[in-house]
XYZ file of C-alpha atoms in Angstrom:
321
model
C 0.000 0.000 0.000
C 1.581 3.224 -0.924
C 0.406 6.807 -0.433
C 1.093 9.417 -2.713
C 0.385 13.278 -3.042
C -0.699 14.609 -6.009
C -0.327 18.071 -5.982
C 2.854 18.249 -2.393
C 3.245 21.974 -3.149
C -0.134 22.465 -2.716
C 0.318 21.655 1.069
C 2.144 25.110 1.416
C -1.720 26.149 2.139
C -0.815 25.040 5.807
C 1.341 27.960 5.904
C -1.696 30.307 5.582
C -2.477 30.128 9.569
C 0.395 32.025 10.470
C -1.635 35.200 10.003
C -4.276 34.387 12.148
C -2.041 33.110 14.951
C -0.272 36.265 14.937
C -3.105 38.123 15.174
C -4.663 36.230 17.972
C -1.525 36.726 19.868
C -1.674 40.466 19.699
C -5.103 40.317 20.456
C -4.050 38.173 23.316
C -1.206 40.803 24.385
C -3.642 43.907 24.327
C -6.595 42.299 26.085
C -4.448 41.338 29.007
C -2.990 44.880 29.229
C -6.862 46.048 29.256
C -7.877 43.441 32.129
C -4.673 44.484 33.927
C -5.982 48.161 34.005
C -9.731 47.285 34.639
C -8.887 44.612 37.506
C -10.308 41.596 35.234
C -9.162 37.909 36.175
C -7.263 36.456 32.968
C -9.042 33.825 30.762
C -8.311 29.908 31.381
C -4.896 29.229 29.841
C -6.842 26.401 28.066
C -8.942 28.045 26.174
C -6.421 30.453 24.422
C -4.283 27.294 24.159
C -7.603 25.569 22.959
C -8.308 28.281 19.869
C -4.119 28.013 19.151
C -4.475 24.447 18.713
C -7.957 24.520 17.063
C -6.168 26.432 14.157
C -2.937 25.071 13.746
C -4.817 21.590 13.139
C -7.581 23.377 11.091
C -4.460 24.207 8.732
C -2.379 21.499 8.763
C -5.550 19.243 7.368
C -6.642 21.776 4.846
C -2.725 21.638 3.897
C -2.806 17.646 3.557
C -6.644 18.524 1.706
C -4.336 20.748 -1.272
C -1.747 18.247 -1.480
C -4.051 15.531 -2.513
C -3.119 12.331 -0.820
C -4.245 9.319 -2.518
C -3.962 5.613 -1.105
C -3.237 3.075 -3.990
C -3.116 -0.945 -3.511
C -3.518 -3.669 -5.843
C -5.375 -6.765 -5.579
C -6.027 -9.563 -7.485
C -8.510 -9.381 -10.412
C -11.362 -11.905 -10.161
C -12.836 -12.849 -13.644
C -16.052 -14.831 -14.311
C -15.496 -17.537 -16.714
C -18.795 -18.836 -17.966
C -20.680 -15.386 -18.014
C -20.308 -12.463 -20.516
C -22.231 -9.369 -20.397
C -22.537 -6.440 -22.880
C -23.929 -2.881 -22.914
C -25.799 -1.723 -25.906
C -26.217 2.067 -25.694
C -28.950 3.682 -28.449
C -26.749 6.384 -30.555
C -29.512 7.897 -32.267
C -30.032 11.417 -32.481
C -33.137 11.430 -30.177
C -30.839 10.570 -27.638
C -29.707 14.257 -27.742
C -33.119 15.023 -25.974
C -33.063 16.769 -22.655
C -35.541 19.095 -20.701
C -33.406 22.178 -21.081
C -30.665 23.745 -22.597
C -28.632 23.316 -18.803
C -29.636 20.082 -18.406
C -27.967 16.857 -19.855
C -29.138 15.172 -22.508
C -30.043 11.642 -22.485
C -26.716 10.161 -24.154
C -25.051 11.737 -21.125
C -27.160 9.610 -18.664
C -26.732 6.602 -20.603
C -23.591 6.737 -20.608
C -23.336 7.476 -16.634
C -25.471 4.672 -16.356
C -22.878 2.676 -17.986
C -20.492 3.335 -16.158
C -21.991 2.605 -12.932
C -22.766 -0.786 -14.455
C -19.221 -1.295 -14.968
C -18.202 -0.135 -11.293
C -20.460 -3.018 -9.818
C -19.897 -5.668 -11.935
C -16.637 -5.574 -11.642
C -15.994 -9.586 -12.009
C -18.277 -9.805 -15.266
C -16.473 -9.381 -18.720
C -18.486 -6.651 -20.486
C -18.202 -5.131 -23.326
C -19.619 -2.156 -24.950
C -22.118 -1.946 -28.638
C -23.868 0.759 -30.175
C -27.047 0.849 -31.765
C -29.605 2.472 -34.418
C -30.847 0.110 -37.045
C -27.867 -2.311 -36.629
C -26.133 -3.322 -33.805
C -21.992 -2.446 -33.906
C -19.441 -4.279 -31.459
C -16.755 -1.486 -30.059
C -15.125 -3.417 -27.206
C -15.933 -7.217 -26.569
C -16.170 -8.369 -23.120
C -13.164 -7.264 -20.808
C -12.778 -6.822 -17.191
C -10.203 -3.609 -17.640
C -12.563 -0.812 -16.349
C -9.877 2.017 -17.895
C -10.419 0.412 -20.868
C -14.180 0.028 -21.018
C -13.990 3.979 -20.224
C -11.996 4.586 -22.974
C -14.424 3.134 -25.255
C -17.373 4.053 -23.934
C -16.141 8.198 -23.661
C -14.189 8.029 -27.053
C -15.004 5.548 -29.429
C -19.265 6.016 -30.032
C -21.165 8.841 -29.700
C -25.057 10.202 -31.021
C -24.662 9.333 -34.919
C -21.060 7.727 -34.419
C -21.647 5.965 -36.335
C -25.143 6.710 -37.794
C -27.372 4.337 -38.970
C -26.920 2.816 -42.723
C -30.152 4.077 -43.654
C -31.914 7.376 -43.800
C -35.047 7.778 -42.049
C -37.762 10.593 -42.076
C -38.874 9.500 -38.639
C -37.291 6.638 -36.439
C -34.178 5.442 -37.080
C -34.319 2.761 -34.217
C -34.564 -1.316 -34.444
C -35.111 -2.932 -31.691
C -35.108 -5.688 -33.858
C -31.413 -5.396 -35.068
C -30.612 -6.718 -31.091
C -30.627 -10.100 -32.746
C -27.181 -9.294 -34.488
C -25.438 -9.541 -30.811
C -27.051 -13.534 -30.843
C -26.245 -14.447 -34.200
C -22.614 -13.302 -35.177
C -21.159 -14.653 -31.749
C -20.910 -11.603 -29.767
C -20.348 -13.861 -26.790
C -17.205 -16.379 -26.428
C -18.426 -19.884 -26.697
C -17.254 -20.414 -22.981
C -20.019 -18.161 -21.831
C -22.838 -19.948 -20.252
C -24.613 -16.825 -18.623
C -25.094 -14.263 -21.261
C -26.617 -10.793 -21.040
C -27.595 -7.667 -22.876
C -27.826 -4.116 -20.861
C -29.813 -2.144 -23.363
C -30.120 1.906 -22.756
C -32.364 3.491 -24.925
C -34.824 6.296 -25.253
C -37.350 3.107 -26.373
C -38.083 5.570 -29.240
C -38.019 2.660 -32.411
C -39.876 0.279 -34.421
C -41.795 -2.215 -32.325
C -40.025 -5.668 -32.417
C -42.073 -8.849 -32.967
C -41.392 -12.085 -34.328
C -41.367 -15.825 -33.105
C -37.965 -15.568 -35.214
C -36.152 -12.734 -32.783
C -37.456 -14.673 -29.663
C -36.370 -18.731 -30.629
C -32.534 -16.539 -30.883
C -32.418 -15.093 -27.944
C -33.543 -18.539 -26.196
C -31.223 -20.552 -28.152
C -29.249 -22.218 -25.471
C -27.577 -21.233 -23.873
C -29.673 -18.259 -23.686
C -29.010 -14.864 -23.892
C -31.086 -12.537 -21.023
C -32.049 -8.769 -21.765
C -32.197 -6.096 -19.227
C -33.483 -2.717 -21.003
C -33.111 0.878 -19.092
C -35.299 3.425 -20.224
C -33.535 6.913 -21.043
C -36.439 9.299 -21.501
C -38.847 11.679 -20.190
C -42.066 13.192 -22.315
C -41.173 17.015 -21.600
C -37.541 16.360 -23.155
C -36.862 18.190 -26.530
C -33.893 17.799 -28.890
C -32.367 21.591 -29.448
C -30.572 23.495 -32.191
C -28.650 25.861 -30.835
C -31.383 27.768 -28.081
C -34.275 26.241 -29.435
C -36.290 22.961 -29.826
C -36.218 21.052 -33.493
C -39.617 21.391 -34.341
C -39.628 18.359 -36.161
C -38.749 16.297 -32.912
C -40.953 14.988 -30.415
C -41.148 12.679 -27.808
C -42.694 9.234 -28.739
C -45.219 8.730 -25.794
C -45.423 4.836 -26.844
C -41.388 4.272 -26.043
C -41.838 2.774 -22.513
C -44.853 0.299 -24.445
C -42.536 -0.421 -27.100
C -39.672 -1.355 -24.990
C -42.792 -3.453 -22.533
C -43.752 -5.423 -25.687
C -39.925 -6.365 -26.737
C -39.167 -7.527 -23.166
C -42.411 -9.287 -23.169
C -41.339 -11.306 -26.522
C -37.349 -11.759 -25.120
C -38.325 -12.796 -22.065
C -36.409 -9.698 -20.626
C -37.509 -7.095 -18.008
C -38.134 -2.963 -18.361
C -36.523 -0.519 -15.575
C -37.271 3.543 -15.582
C -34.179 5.602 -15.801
C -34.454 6.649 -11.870
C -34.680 2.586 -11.137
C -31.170 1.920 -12.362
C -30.233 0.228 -8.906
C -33.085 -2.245 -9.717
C -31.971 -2.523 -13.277
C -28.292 -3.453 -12.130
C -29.570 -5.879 -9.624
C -31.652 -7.465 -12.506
C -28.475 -7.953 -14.256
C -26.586 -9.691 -11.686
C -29.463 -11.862 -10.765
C -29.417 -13.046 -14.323
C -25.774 -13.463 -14.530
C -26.080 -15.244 -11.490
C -23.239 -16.818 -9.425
C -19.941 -19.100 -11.298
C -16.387 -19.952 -10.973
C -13.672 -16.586 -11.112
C -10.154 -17.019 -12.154
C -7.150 -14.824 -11.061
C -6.293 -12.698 -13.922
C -4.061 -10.235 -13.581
C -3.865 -7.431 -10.933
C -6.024 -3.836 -10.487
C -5.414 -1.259 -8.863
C -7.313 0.558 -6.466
C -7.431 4.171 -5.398
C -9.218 6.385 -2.500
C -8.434 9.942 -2.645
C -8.251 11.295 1.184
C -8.748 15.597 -0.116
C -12.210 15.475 0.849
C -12.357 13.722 4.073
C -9.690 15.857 5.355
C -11.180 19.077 3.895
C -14.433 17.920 5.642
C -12.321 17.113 8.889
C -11.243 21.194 9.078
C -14.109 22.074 10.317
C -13.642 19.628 13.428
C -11.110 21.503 15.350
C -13.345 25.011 15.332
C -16.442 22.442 15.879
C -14.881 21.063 19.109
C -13.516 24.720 20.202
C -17.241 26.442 19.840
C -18.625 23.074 21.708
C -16.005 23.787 24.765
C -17.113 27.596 24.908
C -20.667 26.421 25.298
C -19.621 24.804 28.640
């Protein structure tokens, strides 16, 4: 375990209390000439000794705060090996939708969403495909969460790539999900298979014995969908809404219907904790492997810039009593 301070000059701050302990000295100094000329008993020597100590800590923490401390370990990096996972994020240009021009849109939350997916199933190979009206592999299944980032922040984006066709209205298919089953998306060790879909549920309903007999091909492949979207949201160019854009009230039906036929399950956009649970209850438990190392990080700056206010905290309590 090693320690390491990311910005050291930055605990110079610390030197910043020297100021304010000189002036509580003088302070000191001329109040006890005063109560010397008045006839005033002196204050307890603790509680002058009380505010010096108060603020030397008070700076000394907001000193280790600037110089960003940062505890680092690594630990062993436990893989699944019979389950596979992979998060298909909806790239169409309704997915630049949002409520308002400060809020963010919805590829912005999908992509959070992602992430947090990654963070907790952090034994679970998963890898990362876009989709419009085909599905596109950008990172197959991997356990590296740096490089799932990556990928996810600089490889796709709304329209990158676009779809292959050009549509006057929706330029979604649910139905091109199907791709991820038939061109072997998955490794053929992978017994527990699933697909974390985040989309705006704005598409072309899916149907089709055809789409459901491939997604319960054994061994199976389980869908979890998270629904991106809110009715008031508006795609903008520039300041103002695109008038030809607007929300498709059926998207949460549409996405009901296509869980319905894949045997899959729907979550709202605020129930991604439920959605994530979903996941690993479908992935369900299996034998890890040692693979490599990872390393772990806590940053300490904002305990310890929390902990400041302790000292004067303490100080205040004391002059109560």
């Amino acid at each position: 375990m090693d320690v390491t301070l990311l910005t050291p000059l930055g605990a110079l701050v610390a030197l910043a209390v020297a100021p304010p302990l000189l002036a509580l000295r003088l302070i000191h100094r001329r109040g006890r000439a005063v109560r010397g000329a008045v006839g005033l008993p002196e204050p307890p020597r603790r509680l002058v000794g009380g505010a010096v100590l108060a603020t030397a800590l008070a700076a000394a923490l907001l000193g280790l705060a600037a110089a960003q401390p940062r505890i680092e370990w690594r630990s062993e990096r436990q893989v699944r090996t019979d389950a596979e996972a992979f998060v298909v994020v909806d790239t169409s240009r309704s997915m630049l939708a949002r409520a308002g021009l400060d809020s963010p849109v919805r590829y912005a939350r999908a992509r959070e969403a992602a992430l947090r997916l990654r963070r907790e199933l952090d034994e679970i190979p998963l890898g990362i495909a876009s989709f419009t009206d085909r599905v596109l592999p950008h990172l197959f299944p991997s356990t590296d969460p740096q490089v799932f980032e990556a990928t996810l922040m600089r490889a796709i984006g709304v329209d990158k790539p676009p779809p292959q066709g050009t549509f006057a209205s929706t330029a979604t298919r649910l139905a091109a999900l199907q791709s991820a089953v038939d061109r072997r998306y998955f490794a053929p060790t992978s017994r527990r298979r699933l697909l974390f879909v985040i989309t705006d549920g704005e598409s072309v309903p899916l149907s089709g014995p055809k789409i459901a007999a491939a997604f319960r091909r054994p061994p199976g492949v389980d869908t979890v969908f998270l629904h991106v979207w809110d009715g008031a949201e508006q795609v903008y160019d520039g300041s103002q809404p695109e008038p030809q854009y607007s929300p498709d009230p059926r998207s949460r039906a549409i996405l009901d219907a296509a869980a319905a036929t894949l045997g899959g399950r729907v979550f709202a956009e605020n129930e991604l904790g439920s959605a994530i649970a979903a996941a690993r209850e479908a992935l369900g438990e299996g034998p890890t492997v040692v693979r490599g190392e990872q390393l772990n990080r806590i940053a300490l700056a904002p305990w310890l810039a929390g902990a400041v206010f302790l000292p004067f905290g303490l100080l205040l309590w004391r002059r109560d009593r």
